């Protein structure tokens, strides 16, 4: 933290750097980096006139290329890449050279996309590639060897390498690019996509600048290391970036990833306030609203986005979610399809479409949609989970085990997969496995709060009454701690079981407390009453005969010694008022 | 920049988000290679100067050309040159004209093409293979858009130019290294041309272009066939997987490729990949089930059932029986819900297989057979009968019933041409005869299987011969040869087995076990116990009971009686539990031998009688003879040689007729021993001499048997006995000779632990 604040000590300096990099990126047509840097710069206080950084030095070469550059830049901005490249071909300056190479690259990409539409045969589509990549690589590698590439050139070289699937080389070049020009966000972002795991990240060396913190926070979010990411972002906010919409959106996404819905929602609301016309990340926001079934909010969001731009992937996803929440699944599927039309690489839409088909009971279409999602990204746990659910609906518990397992592998600490696995094992009558799953689900923090009840019931089936009672006790405690009293059915079963259990174990006081609780619930009232009667009967008889035995129980109701709770602090039921 | 990192995940097959059920909707399309083939066909119809022989060769060439994946021009021309050099040159010239000319030439070619085929007297009928191909091509060409036609033409030019470059002697050697950074000095224009020519590094299939649906299907069918019938001829697992991945990269929806990938992963015992591929295959398959899949009943549910069934099979193959059972239950439940009796029947067959693995009785199988007959599933029915026969054979059903059942199934097989089952049936007969101890019959059956022509059409020059049945028959054959002392022949057969079933393949364990057993027996005969001991580990890895048994044998031979006894007792309990009759009898015999070595012959008797009873009960004739041999020996040792000789007569005949050389030798030795002992009680001297001479002859015979199987210790014993007999017969010269031979051998061999008298 100390190191961080020292690095960030001079916000004015950072602001200056940002201003410079914005100009540089804009000159080279790297619009996304410009956007990112500008967003960040906007979050900082404006500089007074005398503090404004001078424009980058203008060399002799720049002056020579100026006309060609301005012409080409205008073509470039109008997406006439070949034309831009043609006029730039003889230029010497770094700026013009980068634009020259970059427009050649983009022209190749554009042609590739066009050609997939009319290639000779369906299979040849797979063969379509950016023809200019190899040429670019040869030329850039020559320059790279001669050490003539600046930070932007290195970045482009890295992109070309990555497109040619030379990932290792690409990573090296991107790292070099970050050292050479640490302020260029694009190079960092590419690294985020290429770095696969923590070990890989640790083995790399990055320039020691404030950009590194942004990078680390971003990549932690990508790698689902949410705790670390949130910490990083919080410290960035403390340092003075509290107004940055980028950081807010990232934090919101991070909260979304760990299912902290309330916090994520509040972050998104803040984001919407600051940047009402923002479309990015709004699909995530809509997911949250969907989970919370906040219909009016979702409807408002959908209409708002539709006003802003209806032909955006995010908009389509939001509308899809909206229809889905209104149970108009056909329409929802239609909108997800539209999202995919706009961007076939949109992973979330495939999965969501799968969910819609599931709702429509069109299992085969759902399976296909999920499979597509997995093809786009093998690590999409929701698609694996969805496949598992599909097969579960088709009543193939053994078959779906495999899919749940895959999902569980990807999210080892997500209780939903574990509960699903447990349910499957339960259906397959493999109760021991099932108990393991449920217990693990509880230990990693159960979202739906069902694992314990299921675990308790399993123990009941396995005739392990001690464990069952223990689970019920923990369950009741958790429910009352939360203060939510929704799941009355399960509560009543818990009390009912506990009552019987204590009765059998001759802990009559505890039993009678439980029986009284039972009376609060409609479905268990009769049993509660009969249990109370039994208790009073037994007490009437036992007062004389077994008073010695029951003595400690009478004096210490529900103390830690005689409740079966082993790992829990003593449970004082009487203090709990429903 | 948006496109920069998003297209990392770009999959071109999903353009526009449209879900292609089968991207192969277009069956075929025009490629430069196909244009060249078209030219070849055209030339063949036009040209009149081709000799009849050449024409025949060319005609034979057409089908492979149409089916194979696209070749480069040099490959193609070379292939055609082999048949008809002159035609190859004309085709080359035509292509050159077209490639060096302009787009118009290609258009003209396609315009002119149909004309010879419209005429009625044309050589290619419009429904023939060639005719269909031409019509496909013309149709596909006509469908092309403007830019596509242009692209095709440039592709054609590149196709031609790549050949030219290769052909010209000045072609730079480092041509196919254009991926390397070394040739950076090359100019951009040249680079572009080079990167497109698909450098065909001789056999590397994956560098070839994408396959059309027909080519892909043909490729898959071919590989699947080879995998089934002669794995060695199929691509090796790694390159096949590479090829499949390539295919799937271009078209992830091509479900069949996933299935082949599943089979391929099974070859290398990769459970993770095979499960993944299998499930992926069924995920893909479920989709087209919705619309018109061949049979009317809801295709989706159908593939679900079979998906679960296949999963069960997979787990079964990997030996996860519990998992397999769970999957099977699932399959059965779904099949029951949808009233699919055929699927249920398949499930039932797997179920009884699983039950058999657990060693339960055969009622389930019987039921399965009945049901299969009812639903007219001959394959399943006779498979069931075969496993019933197997159970029956082990369970001691009478031979005539078993053979009858096999005969009935054979009728069924021939009727339905189930060649696979015929093979199994013959192999089973071999095994049964062998179990009964009729080696001649077993030999005959094995030879019959091997020399029989398969019913299946010989495809791709491959006869179906890597099934388990062949493996079993060959293993029996090698063991039978080894028994007769023909070790060279046995090892020859094993060598063949090693080639045909490479060690990683599914059935390799059978011959591995067989090989080690033969080696073990030889080592034991030779008295090289340390070698035998080292083999025990290998045997135990392949078969636990066999390993334990062999271990006991080594211990016994080394006189470590207590350890041997412990092992044998444990084994006996185990065998009785799993009902391994043959092994039980063997173990009891070994136990009896252990008793002998501690001179408790009387104790051995009940054991031997019990084993005799068991082997008679199960019709194991050869083992029964073995028991009698042991009994006779015990009687001899107990001092009732007359009785021993009496019962020996029962055993000697089957042993001499069917037995292994070693057993023959042992039997003759025992006979001789008995004769010697009885001779001493003969009243007259002449009779005594006569008896002794007969004994000498028998010893001689035993000696020849023992020499054949390199059993030096026993040969030494024989010499000793012979020398003693000659001595008492007064034949000094012979005695001295035998004594000398004995001395030679005795010096060679280490001193013996078990005295010769106390062993059979």
PDB file of N, CA, C and O in Angstrom, chain A residues 383-436:
ATOM      1  N   UNK A 383     -21.775 -22.983 -19.276  1.00  0.00           N
ATOM      2  CA  UNK A 383     -22.229 -23.855 -20.355  1.00  0.00           C
ATOM      3  C   UNK A 383     -22.136 -25.317 -19.928  1.00  0.00           C
ATOM      4  O   UNK A 383     -23.052 -26.104 -20.177  1.00  0.00           O
ATOM      5  N   UNK A 384     -21.047 -25.671 -19.255  1.00  0.00           N
ATOM      6  CA  UNK A 384     -20.926 -27.056 -18.775  1.00  0.00           C
ATOM      7  C   UNK A 384     -22.058 -27.358 -17.801  1.00  0.00           C
ATOM      8  O   UNK A 384     -22.683 -28.419 -17.851  1.00  0.00           O
ATOM      9  N   UNK A 385     -22.289 -26.399 -16.915  1.00  0.00           N
ATOM     10  CA  UNK A 385     -23.351 -26.574 -15.933  1.00  0.00           C
ATOM     11  C   UNK A 385     -24.702 -26.717 -16.624  1.00  0.00           C
ATOM     12  O   UNK A 385     -25.518 -27.575 -16.272  1.00  0.00           O
ATOM     13  N   UNK A 386     -24.887 -25.878 -17.657  1.00  0.00           N
ATOM     14  CA  UNK A 386     -26.145 -25.943 -18.408  1.00  0.00           C
ATOM     15  C   UNK A 386     -26.319 -27.294 -19.071  1.00  0.00           C
ATOM     16  O   UNK A 386     -27.413 -27.866 -19.050  1.00  0.00           O
ATOM     17  N   UNK A 387     -25.249 -27.807 -19.636  1.00  0.00           N
ATOM     18  CA  UNK A 387     -25.331 -29.133 -20.258  1.00  0.00           C
ATOM     19  C   UNK A 387     -25.721 -30.172 -19.216  1.00  0.00           C
ATOM     20  O   UNK A 387     -26.563 -31.038 -19.474  1.00  0.00           O
ATOM     21  N   UNK A 388     -25.103 -30.047 -18.071  1.00  0.00           N
ATOM     22  CA  UNK A 388     -25.435 -30.979 -17.002  1.00  0.00           C
ATOM     23  C   UNK A 388     -26.904 -30.902 -16.653  1.00  0.00           C
ATOM     24  O   UNK A 388     -27.592 -31.910 -16.554  1.00  0.00           O
ATOM     25  N   UNK A 389     -27.391 -29.674 -16.527  1.00  0.00           N
ATOM     26  CA  UNK A 389     -28.812 -29.496 -16.189  1.00  0.00           C
ATOM     27  C   UNK A 389     -29.720 -30.107 -17.250  1.00  0.00           C
ATOM     28  O   UNK A 389     -30.723 -30.742 -16.943  1.00  0.00           O
ATOM     29  N   UNK A 390     -29.311 -29.895 -18.520  1.00  0.00           N
ATOM     30  CA  UNK A 390     -30.127 -30.441 -19.598  1.00  0.00           C
ATOM     31  C   UNK A 390     -30.272 -31.945 -19.458  1.00  0.00           C
ATOM     32  O   UNK A 390     -31.361 -32.492 -19.552  1.00  0.00           O
ATOM     33  N   UNK A 391     -29.136 -32.592 -19.230  1.00  0.00           N
ATOM     34  CA  UNK A 391     -29.209 -34.045 -19.124  1.00  0.00           C
ATOM     35  C   UNK A 391     -29.921 -34.472 -17.850  1.00  0.00           C
ATOM     36  O   UNK A 391     -30.528 -35.537 -17.804  1.00  0.00           O
ATOM     37  N   UNK A 392     -29.838 -33.624 -16.844  1.00  0.00           N
ATOM     38  CA  UNK A 392     -30.550 -33.968 -15.622  1.00  0.00           C
ATOM     39  C   UNK A 392     -32.049 -33.938 -15.890  1.00  0.00           C
ATOM     40  O   UNK A 392     -32.790 -34.794 -15.415  1.00  0.00           O
ATOM     41  N   UNK A 393     -32.458 -32.949 -16.684  1.00  0.00           N
ATOM     42  CA  UNK A 393     -33.873 -32.869 -17.029  1.00  0.00           C
ATOM     43  C   UNK A 393     -34.282 -34.071 -17.854  1.00  0.00           C
ATOM     44  O   UNK A 393     -35.395 -34.590 -17.742  1.00  0.00           O
ATOM     45  N   UNK A 394     -33.357 -34.543 -18.676  1.00  0.00           N
ATOM     46  CA  UNK A 394     -33.645 -35.738 -19.470  1.00  0.00           C
ATOM     47  C   UNK A 394     -33.541 -37.004 -18.624  1.00  0.00           C
ATOM     48  O   UNK A 394     -33.544 -38.108 -19.149  1.00  0.00           O
ATOM     49  N   UNK A 395     -33.396 -36.815 -17.343  1.00  0.00           N
ATOM     50  CA  UNK A 395     -33.331 -37.916 -16.379  1.00  0.00           C
ATOM     51  C   UNK A 395     -32.159 -38.840 -16.647  1.00  0.00           C
ATOM     52  O   UNK A 395     -32.296 -40.050 -16.715  1.00  0.00           O
ATOM     53  N   UNK A 396     -31.016 -38.244 -16.852  1.00  0.00           N
ATOM     54  CA  UNK A 396     -29.823 -39.063 -17.003  1.00  0.00           C
ATOM     55  C   UNK A 396     -28.798 -38.619 -15.961  1.00  0.00           C
ATOM     56  O   UNK A 396     -27.805 -37.981 -16.302  1.00  0.00           O
ATOM     57  N   UNK A 397     -29.039 -38.973 -14.719  1.00  0.00           N
ATOM     58  CA  UNK A 397     -28.167 -38.451 -13.661  1.00  0.00           C
ATOM     59  C   UNK A 397     -26.711 -38.891 -13.812  1.00  0.00           C
ATOM     60  O   UNK A 397     -25.807 -38.119 -13.534  1.00  0.00           O
ATOM     61  N   UNK A 398     -26.501 -40.105 -14.265  1.00  0.00           N
ATOM     62  CA  UNK A 398     -25.115 -40.543 -14.387  1.00  0.00           C
ATOM     63  C   UNK A 398     -24.415 -39.785 -15.500  1.00  0.00           C
ATOM     64  O   UNK A 398     -23.271 -39.375 -15.386  1.00  0.00           O
ATOM     65  N   UNK A 399     -25.152 -39.613 -16.571  1.00  0.00           N
ATOM     66  CA  UNK A 399     -24.590 -38.937 -17.730  1.00  0.00           C
ATOM     67  C   UNK A 399     -24.205 -37.508 -17.389  1.00  0.00           C
ATOM     68  O   UNK A 399     -23.171 -37.023 -17.811  1.00  0.00           O
ATOM     69  N   UNK A 400     -25.040 -36.852 -16.626  1.00  0.00           N
ATOM     70  CA  UNK A 400     -24.764 -35.441 -16.381  1.00  0.00           C
ATOM     71  C   UNK A 400     -23.659 -35.257 -15.355  1.00  0.00           C
ATOM     72  O   UNK A 400     -23.107 -34.171 -15.242  1.00  0.00           O
ATOM     73  N   UNK A 401     -23.344 -36.314 -14.634  1.00  0.00           N
ATOM     74  CA  UNK A 401     -22.233 -36.203 -13.676  1.00  0.00           C
ATOM     75  C   UNK A 401     -20.993 -35.634 -14.333  1.00  0.00           C
ATOM     76  O   UNK A 401     -20.317 -34.777 -13.788  1.00  0.00           O
ATOM     77  N   UNK A 402     -20.711 -36.159 -15.526  1.00  0.00           N
ATOM     78  CA  UNK A 402     -19.507 -35.729 -16.217  1.00  0.00           C
ATOM     79  C   UNK A 402     -19.507 -34.222 -16.417  1.00  0.00           C
ATOM     80  O   UNK A 402     -18.520 -33.551 -16.161  1.00  0.00           O
ATOM     81  N   UNK A 403     -20.627 -33.678 -16.833  1.00  0.00           N
ATOM     82  CA  UNK A 403     -20.684 -32.250 -17.132  1.00  0.00           C
ATOM     83  C   UNK A 403     -20.566 -31.425 -15.860  1.00  0.00           C
ATOM     84  O   UNK A 403     -19.851 -30.438 -15.816  1.00  0.00           O
ATOM     85  N   UNK A 404     -21.257 -31.872 -14.829  1.00  0.00           N
ATOM     86  CA  UNK A 404     -21.144 -31.140 -13.563  1.00  0.00           C
ATOM     87  C   UNK A 404     -19.716 -31.177 -13.059  1.00  0.00           C
ATOM     88  O   UNK A 404     -19.214 -30.203 -12.503  1.00  0.00           O
ATOM     89  N   UNK A 405     -19.083 -32.322 -13.269  1.00  0.00           N
ATOM     90  CA  UNK A 405     -17.702 -32.429 -12.811  1.00  0.00           C
ATOM     91  C   UNK A 405     -16.824 -31.432 -13.529  1.00  0.00           C
ATOM     92  O   UNK A 405     -15.961 -30.801 -12.939  1.00  0.00           O
ATOM     93  N   UNK A 406     -17.066 -31.319 -14.833  1.00  0.00           N
ATOM     94  CA  UNK A 406     -16.269 -30.338 -15.586  1.00  0.00           C
ATOM     95  C   UNK A 406     -16.501 -28.943 -15.037  1.00  0.00           C
ATOM     96  O   UNK A 406     -15.571 -28.168 -14.838  1.00  0.00           O
ATOM     97  N   UNK A 407     -17.765 -28.630 -14.802  1.00  0.00           N
ATOM     98  CA  UNK A 407     -18.087 -27.306 -14.275  1.00  0.00           C
ATOM     99  C   UNK A 407     -17.427 -27.107 -12.921  1.00  0.00           C
ATOM    100  O   UNK A 407     -16.871 -26.047 -12.635  1.00  0.00           O
ATOM    101  N   UNK A 408     -17.479 -28.158 -12.127  1.00  0.00           N
ATOM    102  CA  UNK A 408     -16.895 -28.066 -10.788  1.00  0.00           C
ATOM    103  C   UNK A 408     -15.386 -27.856 -10.861  1.00  0.00           C
ATOM    104  O   UNK A 408     -14.813 -27.095 -10.088  1.00  0.00           O
ATOM    105  N   UNK A 409     -14.776 -28.520 -11.822  1.00  0.00           N
ATOM    106  CA  UNK A 409     -13.340 -28.331 -12.015  1.00  0.00           C
ATOM    107  C   UNK A 409     -13.014 -26.860 -12.268  1.00  0.00           C
ATOM    108  O   UNK A 409     -12.013 -26.345 -11.786  1.00  0.00           O
ATOM    109  N   UNK A 410     -13.869 -26.225 -13.064  1.00  0.00           N
ATOM    110  CA  UNK A 410     -13.592 -24.838 -13.419  1.00  0.00           C
ATOM    111  C   UNK A 410     -13.900 -23.891 -12.275  1.00  0.00           C
ATOM    112  O   UNK A 410     -13.282 -22.846 -12.142  1.00  0.00           O
ATOM    113  N   UNK A 411     -14.892 -24.243 -11.470  1.00  0.00           N
ATOM    114  CA  UNK A 411     -15.232 -23.393 -10.324  1.00  0.00           C
ATOM    115  C   UNK A 411     -15.241 -24.245  -9.068  1.00  0.00           C
ATOM    116  O   UNK A 411     -16.304 -24.600  -8.553  1.00  0.00           O
ATOM    117  N   UNK A 412     -14.076 -24.587  -8.579  1.00  0.00           N
ATOM    118  CA  UNK A 412     -14.038 -25.543  -7.460  1.00  0.00           C
ATOM    119  C   UNK A 412     -14.742 -25.034  -6.206  1.00  0.00           C
ATOM    120  O   UNK A 412     -15.129 -25.821  -5.360  1.00  0.00           O
ATOM    121  N   UNK A 413     -14.919 -23.728  -6.115  1.00  0.00           N
ATOM    122  CA  UNK A 413     -15.507 -23.210  -4.885  1.00  0.00           C
ATOM    123  C   UNK A 413     -16.930 -22.699  -5.076  1.00  0.00           C
ATOM    124  O   UNK A 413     -17.397 -21.857  -4.324  1.00  0.00           O
ATOM    125  N   UNK A 414     -17.582 -23.190  -6.101  1.00  0.00           N
ATOM    126  CA  UNK A 414     -18.946 -22.744  -6.326  1.00  0.00           C
ATOM    127  C   UNK A 414     -19.900 -23.816  -5.813  1.00  0.00           C
ATOM    128  O   UNK A 414     -19.889 -24.951  -6.276  1.00  0.00           O
ATOM    129  N   UNK A 415     -20.710 -23.432  -4.852  1.00  0.00           N
ATOM    130  CA  UNK A 415     -21.544 -24.445  -4.209  1.00  0.00           C
ATOM    131  C   UNK A 415     -22.609 -25.000  -5.150  1.00  0.00           C
ATOM    132  O   UNK A 415     -23.032 -26.128  -4.988  1.00  0.00           O
ATOM    133  N   UNK A 416     -22.995 -24.226  -6.163  1.00  0.00           N
ATOM    134  CA  UNK A 416     -24.092 -24.704  -7.000  1.00  0.00           C
ATOM    135  C   UNK A 416     -23.727 -25.993  -7.728  1.00  0.00           C
ATOM    136  O   UNK A 416     -24.520 -26.918  -7.838  1.00  0.00           O
ATOM    137  N   UNK A 417     -22.484 -26.014  -8.236  1.00  0.00           N
ATOM    138  CA  UNK A 417     -22.051 -27.236  -8.920  1.00  0.00           C
ATOM    139  C   UNK A 417     -22.012 -28.409  -7.946  1.00  0.00           C
ATOM    140  O   UNK A 417     -22.364 -29.525  -8.289  1.00  0.00           O
ATOM    141  N   UNK A 418     -21.549 -28.105  -6.744  1.00  0.00           N
ATOM    142  CA  UNK A 418     -21.423 -29.179  -5.755  1.00  0.00           C
ATOM    143  C   UNK A 418     -22.785 -29.716  -5.359  1.00  0.00           C
ATOM    144  O   UNK A 418     -22.967 -30.931  -5.224  1.00  0.00           O
ATOM    145  N   UNK A 419     -23.723 -28.800  -5.194  1.00  0.00           N
ATOM    146  CA  UNK A 419     -25.069 -29.266  -4.845  1.00  0.00           C
ATOM    147  C   UNK A 419     -25.641 -30.097  -5.987  1.00  0.00           C
ATOM    148  O   UNK A 419     -26.227 -31.163  -5.772  1.00  0.00           O
ATOM    149  N   UNK A 420     -25.392 -29.622  -7.219  1.00  0.00           N
ATOM    150  CA  UNK A 420     -25.885 -30.374  -8.379  1.00  0.00           C
ATOM    151  C   UNK A 420     -25.268 -31.759  -8.406  1.00  0.00           C
ATOM    152  O   UNK A 420     -25.954 -32.767  -8.628  1.00  0.00           O
ATOM    153  N   UNK A 421     -23.965 -31.808  -8.175  1.00  0.00           N
ATOM    154  CA  UNK A 421     -23.282 -33.110  -8.142  1.00  0.00           C
ATOM    155  C   UNK A 421     -23.884 -34.000  -7.065  1.00  0.00           C
ATOM    156  O   UNK A 421     -24.143 -35.181  -7.297  1.00  0.00           O
ATOM    157  N   UNK A 422     -24.098 -33.383  -5.898  1.00  0.00           N
ATOM    158  CA  UNK A 422     -24.666 -34.150  -4.803  1.00  0.00           C
ATOM    159  C   UNK A 422     -26.027 -34.713  -5.151  1.00  0.00           C
ATOM    160  O   UNK A 422     -26.309 -35.877  -4.885  1.00  0.00           O
ATOM    161  N   UNK A 423     -26.826 -33.894  -5.804  1.00  0.00           N
ATOM    162  CA  UNK A 423     -28.166 -34.362  -6.170  1.00  0.00           C
ATOM    163  C   UNK A 423     -28.080 -35.550  -7.119  1.00  0.00           C
ATOM    164  O   UNK A 423     -28.839 -36.513  -7.021  1.00  0.00           O
ATOM    165  N   UNK A 424     -27.133 -35.444  -8.068  1.00  0.00           N
ATOM    166  CA  UNK A 424     -26.980 -36.552  -9.015  1.00  0.00           C
ATOM    167  C   UNK A 424     -26.588 -37.825  -8.283  1.00  0.00           C
ATOM    168  O   UNK A 424     -27.143 -38.889  -8.537  1.00  0.00           O
ATOM    169  N   UNK A 425     -25.628 -37.693  -7.397  1.00  0.00           N
ATOM    170  CA  UNK A 425     -25.202 -38.876  -6.665  1.00  0.00           C
ATOM    171  C   UNK A 425     -26.348 -39.436  -5.839  1.00  0.00           C
ATOM    172  O   UNK A 425     -26.492 -40.649  -5.697  1.00  0.00           O
ATOM    173  N   UNK A 426     -27.152 -38.539  -5.328  1.00  0.00           N
ATOM    174  CA  UNK A 426     -28.285 -38.987  -4.539  1.00  0.00           C
ATOM    175  C   UNK A 426     -29.237 -39.791  -5.414  1.00  0.00           C
ATOM    176  O   UNK A 426     -29.725 -40.845  -5.031  1.00  0.00           O
ATOM    177  N   UNK A 427     -29.450 -39.283  -6.634  1.00  0.00           N
ATOM    178  CA  UNK A 427     -30.340 -40.010  -7.545  1.00  0.00           C
ATOM    179  C   UNK A 427     -29.759 -41.357  -7.906  1.00  0.00           C
ATOM    180  O   UNK A 427     -30.486 -42.302  -8.183  1.00  0.00           O
ATOM    181  N   UNK A 428     -28.436 -41.412  -7.985  1.00  0.00           N
ATOM    182  CA  UNK A 428     -27.802 -42.682  -8.326  1.00  0.00           C
ATOM    183  C   UNK A 428     -27.658 -43.575  -7.103  1.00  0.00           C
ATOM    184  O   UNK A 428     -27.044 -44.629  -7.168  1.00  0.00           O
ATOM    185  N   UNK A 429     -28.173 -43.084  -5.992  1.00  0.00           N
ATOM    186  CA  UNK A 429     -28.145 -43.846  -4.753  1.00  0.00           C
ATOM    187  C   UNK A 429     -26.728 -44.051  -4.224  1.00  0.00           C
ATOM    188  O   UNK A 429     -26.442 -45.023  -3.551  1.00  0.00           O
ATOM    189  N   UNK A 430     -25.859 -43.130  -4.568  1.00  0.00           N
ATOM    190  CA  UNK A 430     -24.515 -43.193  -4.005  1.00  0.00           C
ATOM    191  C   UNK A 430     -24.436 -42.172  -2.881  1.00  0.00           C
ATOM    192  O   UNK A 430     -23.899 -41.087  -3.054  1.00  0.00           O
ATOM    193  N   UNK A 431     -25.006 -42.567  -1.769  1.00  0.00           N
ATOM    194  CA  UNK A 431     -25.251 -41.568  -0.732  1.00  0.00           C
ATOM    195  C   UNK A 431     -23.967 -41.036  -0.119  1.00  0.00           C
ATOM    196  O   UNK A 431     -23.879 -39.872   0.241  1.00  0.00           O
ATOM    197  N   UNK A 432     -22.970 -41.890  -0.009  1.00  0.00           N
ATOM    198  CA  UNK A 432     -21.738 -41.425   0.624  1.00  0.00           C
ATOM    199  C   UNK A 432     -21.111 -40.303  -0.191  1.00  0.00           C
ATOM    200  O   UNK A 432     -20.694 -39.262   0.334  1.00  0.00           O
ATOM    201  N   UNK A 433     -21.078 -40.538  -1.519  1.00  0.00           N
ATOM    202  CA  UNK A 433     -20.530 -39.498  -2.392  1.00  0.00           C
ATOM    203  C   UNK A 433     -21.350 -38.222  -2.234  1.00  0.00           C
ATOM    204  O   UNK A 433     -20.815 -37.119  -2.179  1.00  0.00           O
ATOM    205  N   UNK A 434     -22.652 -38.412  -2.198  1.00  0.00           N
ATOM    206  CA  UNK A 434     -23.538 -37.261  -2.110  1.00  0.00           C
ATOM    207  C   UNK A 434     -23.264 -36.459  -0.843  1.00  0.00           C
ATOM    208  O   UNK A 434     -23.171 -35.231  -0.883  1.00  0.00           O
ATOM    209  N   UNK A 435     -23.087 -37.167   0.274  1.00  0.00           N
ATOM    210  CA  UNK A 435     -22.825 -36.426   1.515  1.00  0.00           C
ATOM    211  C   UNK A 435     -21.539 -35.624   1.382  1.00  0.00           C
ATOM    212  O   UNK A 435     -21.472 -34.483   1.828  1.00  0.00           O
ATOM    213  N   UNK A 436     -20.545 -36.233   0.758  1.00  0.00           N
ATOM    214  CA  UNK A 436     -19.287 -35.512   0.581  1.00  0.00           C
ATOM    215  C   UNK A 436     -19.538 -34.218  -0.183  1.00  0.00           C
ATOM    216  O   UNK A 436     -19.035 -33.146   0.178  1.00  0.00           O
TER     217      UNK A 436
END
